[in-house]
Amino acid sequence: MMLSLLKFEWQFHSRQWVFYIALFACVSFGSILMFSQSVDSELLISGPYNLARIICILAFLMLPFLVSAFAGNAIVRDRNAKITELIFSTKVSKWHYLFSRWLGLILISSLLFITAGLGMLIGLTLLDSVQLSIFETMAAILWPIVVLALPGIVLLATILFAVGLFSKKNITIYIAGIMFFSAYQLLLVKTGSALMANPATGSATLQFIFSLLDPFGSSAFFEQVKLWGPVEKNSQFIQLSGILLANRLLVLVLALVIFIFCYLKFSFKTEPKLKKNKLNINDLGSSKLLKALDPYNSVVPKIGLFSNWLAFLSQGKIEYIATIKTRSFLAILLFWLVILIGEIISGFVPGGSLVPTPFAGTMEALWRFQYDMLPRFMSFFIVFFAAEIAWREQDYNADSFIHASPVGNISLFFAKWIALLFIPLTLITVTIFVSASLQLIYGGMIEWPVYLSLYYYCGLPMVCVATLCLFIHNISYNKVIGMTISLLVVIFAISPAGDYIGLEHPMFSFSSHPLLQYSDLIGFSSTSDAFAGFMRFWLSISLVMLLLGYGLYRRGSMVSLINRVSFIRSQWGHVGIGFFLMATTLSSYLGYQVYYQTNEVAHYQSNDDAINWRVGYEHKYLQHQHLLSPTVSSIKTQMDIYPAQRRFKMKAQYVLHNPHQESLEEILVSTNVKVDYTEVKIEGASLKSYDRKYGQYLFQLNKPMSSGANLNMSFSVAQQQNGYLGLVADNLIVPGFSYVRAIRYMPFFGFNKHNQLRSPSLRKQFALAELPVGKSLEQAISEQQGGFSIDYDWTNFETVISTSADEVAISHGELVAQWQENGRNFYHYKTNGKIRNALAYLSGRYLVTNRVVDGVNLEVYYHKNHQQNVEHTLDAMSATMEYANQNFSRYSAKDLRLLEAPRVLGLTGYALPQVMLISEHGGFRDDLTNNSNPHLNTNSNQRSSFDQVYRRTAHEVAHQWWGHGLNGADQEGGSILVETLAKYTELVLLEQKYGREYVRKLLKHEHQRYFFGRARSSENELPLYRAAANHLIYSKGAIAMYALKEALGEESINKALRLLINKHSYPKPPATTLDLIAALKMFSPHAQETLVDLWFKNIEIDDLSIASASYQKLGDASYQVDVCLKIEQINESKLDVPKPTANKTPVWLGVLTSHPDELVTKDSDNEVIKLEQVNITNQEECLSWTVEEQPSHVAIDPFYNRLDQNRDNNVMVPVNALLN
Amino acid sequence: MLTIKQLNKTYSNGVKALDNLNITVEHGMFGLLGPNGAGKSSLMRTLATLQSPDSGEIIFDGENILTNPQAMRNHLGYLPQEFGVYPNVSAFDLLNHFSILKGLTSKPERLEQVNALLQQTNLYQHRKKSVSSFSGGMRQRFGIAQALLGAPKIVIVDEPTAGLDPQERNRFHNLLADISEKTIVILSTHIVEDVSNLCPEMAIMAAGKIIKQGAPDLLLEQLSGCIWRKQISKEEVEQFQLTHNVISQRLVAGRAVIHILSDNCPEVGFEPIKADLEDLYFSAINTAVA
């Protein structure tokens, strides 16, 4: 019996439309995902790790929708077909019934998911950059499907099965499916899963719980491979052991429990639905039959505009009640609330171990939901509810009444449209209410105009989506087809799916618009112009669809689409036809506007076009790659910024210099084609050719430019901006803030390497020669015997920059003069020496505060509402300036300016010569009231803040020495000299202000970031002196420098750095990391020299732990502490670096009166009793100390001087030896 | 006045539901009798502008309602064979809503009519309860109530007494008789009794065609003297069916009674009876099938 029931299930499922659609979707999706993999890392696309990772992605993206689609058919189909009485009265047993349906659902979902795996295989074979062995790959795909996906399918299917069984409605299943999908995504983000593009560090406890309960095992999987390098990832399969095994078992057990619950609770008895107000059967009122009744009087109806209007209102009310006042909608609302609240709170209180006090600004709230979550959530629910609303009459079989009545189609259609619009309206209103309430609770300032603008920014696109869905349903044959098409269209519009089939242009994604993000400084204005343009266009198309939907309104049954098309003219009448023509004309016009702004003004290029352009450039100009080029030694510009019009124009005069031995006869000038260059001239040269397509000017010098000679060059350039391609990070001109970074738009000389394709696979595809492999540092040094001076790019700089009357303009150098002319502000800046040619022009509506320190004018430019931390910022700038002046070298300029930048630029901080940008959310808005004096504050909670303002400011100021002072050669390890040294400066400044216990928090954070980055890296780790990856140059570098400071002493480090700067600042030859190492060694005691090598040339990860600890009170109020330690070292470096002589590994050991984490947070009584560096000879060693206070904790390496992969075993509470 | 000319409809599965139909109805009740599958509902739905025919004309009060369906809808009251209702809406509210859809713009007039209809259909004391909780009969009465909203000039009822108990049926018949004085009422049913009680004009429909049309009396007259009745044993039935035109057979107190259509007395033992509508119906169907 069971077998034949199962066979029936298979037949039933496989004969539905949905099955074929799902089959197609699975295979396509599986293969498309393979194409989106980046080919150029050391991680093999066809390696077991990568395939398992893709299976995880496929699982959580597809399975909720897949299983929901079939769950209805598995268990609700009887009720839908009204066949329950027939089935339930047969002799099928509860066991047979439930089990066959449940198993059928699991089998069909599993089968379809396996076809996705098949799609992956197909995708792989089509990728010709990959070599495959078919059987191995099949195994590598099948194994994760069996281990990761199948148990997840069982659990998911069981959950949806239970939902369907007890709710008896399809819509509840779909809602549960969406909730599962959203909740899973949210958990992935909160636990910092590697599946997410930009993982944050997640909460550890949440991570643990999730690893155990994750239906698809992705969390446990990533935990298992955390320490695998690319080699393991390319060959090893995941093991069914440890947490992964526990998780798989738990998932299956949970599914079993739910199924048993279903079995016990379910019964075949179907009671008729008796509502609260059920009728009294006796009360048929037959006795009233013959009494006098009100006579039936006919009432002549008045059909017309007014009756249609009333009908519209009445029908709208019914649609509204039937949609909103339902349990399903309430459930959705609740679910959204839960997600929203969690998101907003985490926006107020960013995670990680550096937690500032909650800052409950409107901007912080908006960034958690406004541009991604809310629109997506609303879109999905509109798709689902559109189906319910459009087919409501048919579903309830009430269509005959309605359609036979004289009500016009216009009332019925628009009633549905309005009802559908209630969904986004309600969701936005609820969101605003919740967000504002949370702000109130957390003590923030509510900005109502911004919230109200959400109806415009988030609501309008939804109007378009709703109209589209309703239109699709009107022309679809049935509900399922309509819903499928709407879902596909919406997914197409909101995802990059279109890119894969060549429909990349934004005008193909219905209702889409460039990313809108909010900034306190500039609001939405970076892209609001484009938003308005796109919305005008989409709304006009929606109008067309409204008219078509109304004209083709499906009334009655079996009125085929073709039939209705022929009636459309009579439906519309003259008015309607007029509207239709107007709407189509309008949308063509608006569409052209969008096209013009996107393609002409913003210079849109499809991906393929961009690639072809680069290939074309290289084919044509590679011949000039060895052409010697002049450098720029002096720049003078007149820059006019027009914020309100979003444009700039500039006139520039360059002085070109020939640094080569040879003389130059030709000069190739490369310009950016996306801005408008005019009048490019070089004195004493004639223009040999101008290539408009590639922006190349080839000049022939009348007389060759001899070695050391100078030549004048002049040009004009202008740009008109708009937001149609989104925000370009270093080129933004809007009222309130403008930032134009020169490097993007200024001329480049010689063959422009930036125009080349970088990806090796693409280069091969276009038959371009392989790019020269980056030389290792040692190779480069031996080749360039004269040092790297030839790569210099330093210049004198002078500018007259103008902006609108309500803004101030900033650039590099001293402010020589400022004046007003023609209602605009003018500023004349001039540097008193050469600066690195990394120039920018800025303007904004700022207030300014300044302070003179060490003869340097320190300025902070800030938004008028953001003044609370300005003084503190100046304190940080002053302290850093004084420290660096004293310990590194004298700051040579007269000014140092710090500007507040809008968050939408996507940077936290950025240092230009003499000018720094710090984002509004990177410090200007932090609440520091609880941080003023960590050692005096007795309230434990308040001490958990961290002073991000001070930290970031110190870091950026430090870059004036490390980056704009010290010259690093453009070779391997060059970034170390910039970022690592800035991190060092940041650490010492923080320690100077707050003490070592405070700095420990930052070190803990960097330590975590290092391991995090290491786990996610697809490359083998390079030793620090050659490193470039962020988790190395920032995090590992920070730990390294601090450890060296502890070992060698701050003064020695500073002496080394001072030497480095003196020897290698411009115009002296630039430094490499080998120079840094040499300098550090010069000032370290002999015994510690190898430590420098160890940190910079070695890759070593330890596992230090305390095996046991005990204490006993000695007679004279002192204590003896006995500790046994264990040391494990993993050495990965390929270089043969000698281990420290005498095999002694120095390690810090501490005895404290509290857990190290509590040093700063609890009472100021917490302290370190003893901290000593001990030399350990063996892997295990025990030692004894005597201390004056009762110890509560013993810790090994408490101050993060080592890279220790497991910190849980570093701290122990010593037991009282006398009690044992 | 309603005129149907040469109406044809074939469904996509090949079934010819309407086969060159021609009907004229002036006023009053018109009964449409026919077996299941005859095409009655298709005709009703076409008249109610919910379906379009393949070819033909329907003129109502001078308007071609196929090109101008609004002309029908403005004056139509329709009770379909099967229908559902919105859940969680009370009888009063839903009836009120339908009256709005029908164009009753004046609130007092609307309320008066809604209340009157609720009383007429004996739903008044249940008016605040949700229609989706009604029993089958109550729901049917609700359908009747909404069909009478406004001032319909033509009322189309499709199998209206299905699910009603005898009392309800009677009351419904009375109601229809009342309104048919000024309106056209097209009553489609397979219950012969309903037609015989109510309709001064009728048609018999089978397999998409009208096989008999006219006033019942006149049609019956055609059969006068041609219906014969005999009581026989069950085993003899088959033999009689082969030799005579047996139009109906039934069991009375355990014995088979057959009616035969014949111009003269077919045999000894047959007695002539006065033809009733049922005989007319069966004879017509049989002839059509033959």
mmCIF file of N, CA and C in Angstrom, chain A residues 775-777 968-981 1022-1029 1033 1071-1074 1076 1096:
data_model
loop_
_atom_site.group_PDB
_atom_site.id
_atom_site.type_symbol
_atom_site.label_atom_id
_atom_site.label_comp_id
_atom_site.label_asym_id
_atom_site.label_seq_id
_atom_site.Cartn_x
_atom_site.Cartn_y
_atom_site.Cartn_z
ATOM 1 N N LYS A 775 57.124 40.976 -9.218
ATOM 2 C CA LYS A 775 58.408 40.447 -8.754
ATOM 3 C C LYS A 775 58.393 40.375 -7.254
ATOM 4 N N SER A 776 59.074 39.413 -6.729
ATOM 5 C CA SER A 776 59.229 39.384 -5.286
ATOM 6 C C SER A 776 60.125 40.554 -4.904
ATOM 7 N N LEU A 777 60.063 40.899 -3.681
ATOM 8 C CA LEU A 777 60.787 42.084 -3.208
ATOM 9 C C LEU A 777 62.275 41.960 -3.479
ATOM 10 N N GLY A 968 57.307 54.863 0.647
ATOM 11 C CA GLY A 968 57.479 53.426 0.487
ATOM 12 C C GLY A 968 57.591 53.108 -0.985
ATOM 13 N N ALA A 969 58.468 52.206 -1.340
ATOM 14 C CA ALA A 969 58.591 51.823 -2.738
ATOM 15 C C ALA A 969 57.361 51.025 -3.154
ATOM 16 N N ASP A 970 57.032 51.166 -4.422
ATOM 17 C CA ASP A 970 55.833 50.488 -4.923
ATOM 18 C C ASP A 970 56.161 49.043 -5.223
ATOM 19 N N GLN A 971 56.469 48.306 -4.203
ATOM 20 C CA GLN A 971 56.843 46.909 -4.350
ATOM 21 C C GLN A 971 56.098 46.084 -3.327
ATOM 22 N N GLU A 972 56.374 44.790 -3.358
ATOM 23 C CA GLU A 972 55.792 43.895 -2.342
ATOM 24 C C GLU A 972 56.045 44.459 -0.955
ATOM 25 N N GLY A 973 55.044 44.454 -0.146
ATOM 26 C CA GLY A 973 55.224 44.910 1.228
ATOM 27 C C GLY A 973 55.126 46.417 1.382
ATOM 28 N N GLY A 974 54.915 47.126 0.275
ATOM 29 C CA GLY A 974 54.834 48.583 0.364
ATOM 30 C C GLY A 974 53.748 49.048 1.316
ATOM 31 N N SER A 975 52.642 48.335 1.345
ATOM 32 C CA SER A 975 51.530 48.760 2.209
ATOM 33 C C SER A 975 51.873 48.651 3.679
ATOM 34 N N ILE A 976 52.806 47.788 4.018
ATOM 35 C CA ILE A 976 53.188 47.637 5.429
ATOM 36 C C ILE A 976 53.707 48.968 5.952
ATOM 37 N N LEU A 977 54.515 49.599 5.129
ATOM 38 C CA LEU A 977 55.112 50.852 5.579
ATOM 39 C C LEU A 977 54.054 51.926 5.772
ATOM 40 N N VAL A 978 52.936 51.770 5.147
ATOM 41 C CA VAL A 978 51.869 52.760 5.281
ATOM 42 C C VAL A 978 50.920 52.369 6.404
ATOM 43 N N GLU A 979 50.309 51.186 6.285
ATOM 44 C CA GLU A 979 49.246 50.836 7.224
ATOM 45 C C GLU A 979 49.748 50.304 8.548
ATOM 46 N N THR A 980 50.722 49.414 8.506
ATOM 47 C CA THR A 980 51.169 48.833 9.771
ATOM 48 C C THR A 980 51.759 49.895 10.681
ATOM 49 N N LEU A 981 52.543 50.787 10.090
ATOM 50 C CA LEU A 981 53.140 51.831 10.923
ATOM 51 C C LEU A 981 52.077 52.797 11.443
ATOM 52 N N LEU A 1022 51.083 35.187 2.919
ATOM 53 C CA LEU A 1022 52.446 35.650 2.672
ATOM 54 C C LEU A 1022 53.039 36.141 3.990
ATOM 55 N N PRO A 1023 54.363 36.038 4.136
ATOM 56 C CA PRO A 1023 54.964 36.605 5.347
ATOM 57 C C PRO A 1023 54.752 38.115 5.361
ATOM 58 N N LEU A 1024 54.778 38.674 6.551
ATOM 59 C CA LEU A 1024 54.365 40.056 6.743
ATOM 60 C C LEU A 1024 55.150 41.024 5.867
ATOM 61 N N TYR A 1025 56.426 40.778 5.652
ATOM 62 C CA TYR A 1025 57.224 41.774 4.943
ATOM 63 C C TYR A 1025 56.873 41.835 3.453
ATOM 64 N N ARG A 1026 56.095 40.864 2.999
ATOM 65 C CA ARG A 1026 55.672 40.892 1.592
ATOM 66 C C ARG A 1026 54.159 40.987 1.474
ATOM 67 N N ALA A 1027 53.509 41.223 2.590
ATOM 68 C CA ALA A 1027 52.052 41.067 2.606
ATOM 69 C C ALA A 1027 51.322 42.265 2.015
ATOM 70 N N ALA A 1028 50.084 42.012 1.573
ATOM 71 C CA ALA A 1028 49.234 43.085 1.072
ATOM 72 C C ALA A 1028 47.798 42.950 1.568
ATOM 73 N N ALA A 1029 47.412 41.745 2.000
ATOM 74 C CA ALA A 1029 46.016 41.541 2.413
ATOM 75 C C ALA A 1029 45.709 42.335 3.666
ATOM 76 N N ILE A 1033 48.148 43.382 6.832
ATOM 77 C CA ILE A 1033 48.815 44.674 7.040
ATOM 78 C C ILE A 1033 48.187 45.465 8.180
ATOM 79 N N ALA A 1071 61.777 53.577 0.699
ATOM 80 C CA ALA A 1071 62.142 52.456 1.555
ATOM 81 C C ALA A 1071 61.387 51.201 1.168
ATOM 82 N N THR A 1072 61.912 50.054 1.588
ATOM 83 C CA THR A 1072 61.177 48.796 1.483
ATOM 84 C C THR A 1072 61.069 48.224 2.882
ATOM 85 N N THR A 1073 60.312 47.142 2.995
ATOM 86 C CA THR A 1073 60.162 46.531 4.317
ATOM 87 C C THR A 1073 61.495 45.992 4.812
ATOM 88 N N LEU A 1074 62.384 45.656 3.907
ATOM 89 C CA LEU A 1074 63.691 45.179 4.352
ATOM 90 C C LEU A 1074 64.429 46.310 5.071
ATOM 91 N N LEU A 1076 62.928 48.576 6.802
ATOM 92 C CA LEU A 1076 62.286 48.666 8.117
ATOM 93 C C LEU A 1076 62.867 47.614 9.054
ATOM 94 N N PHE A 1096 58.339 39.381 10.985
ATOM 95 C CA PHE A 1096 58.183 39.870 9.612
ATOM 96 C C PHE A 1096 58.414 38.823 8.551
#
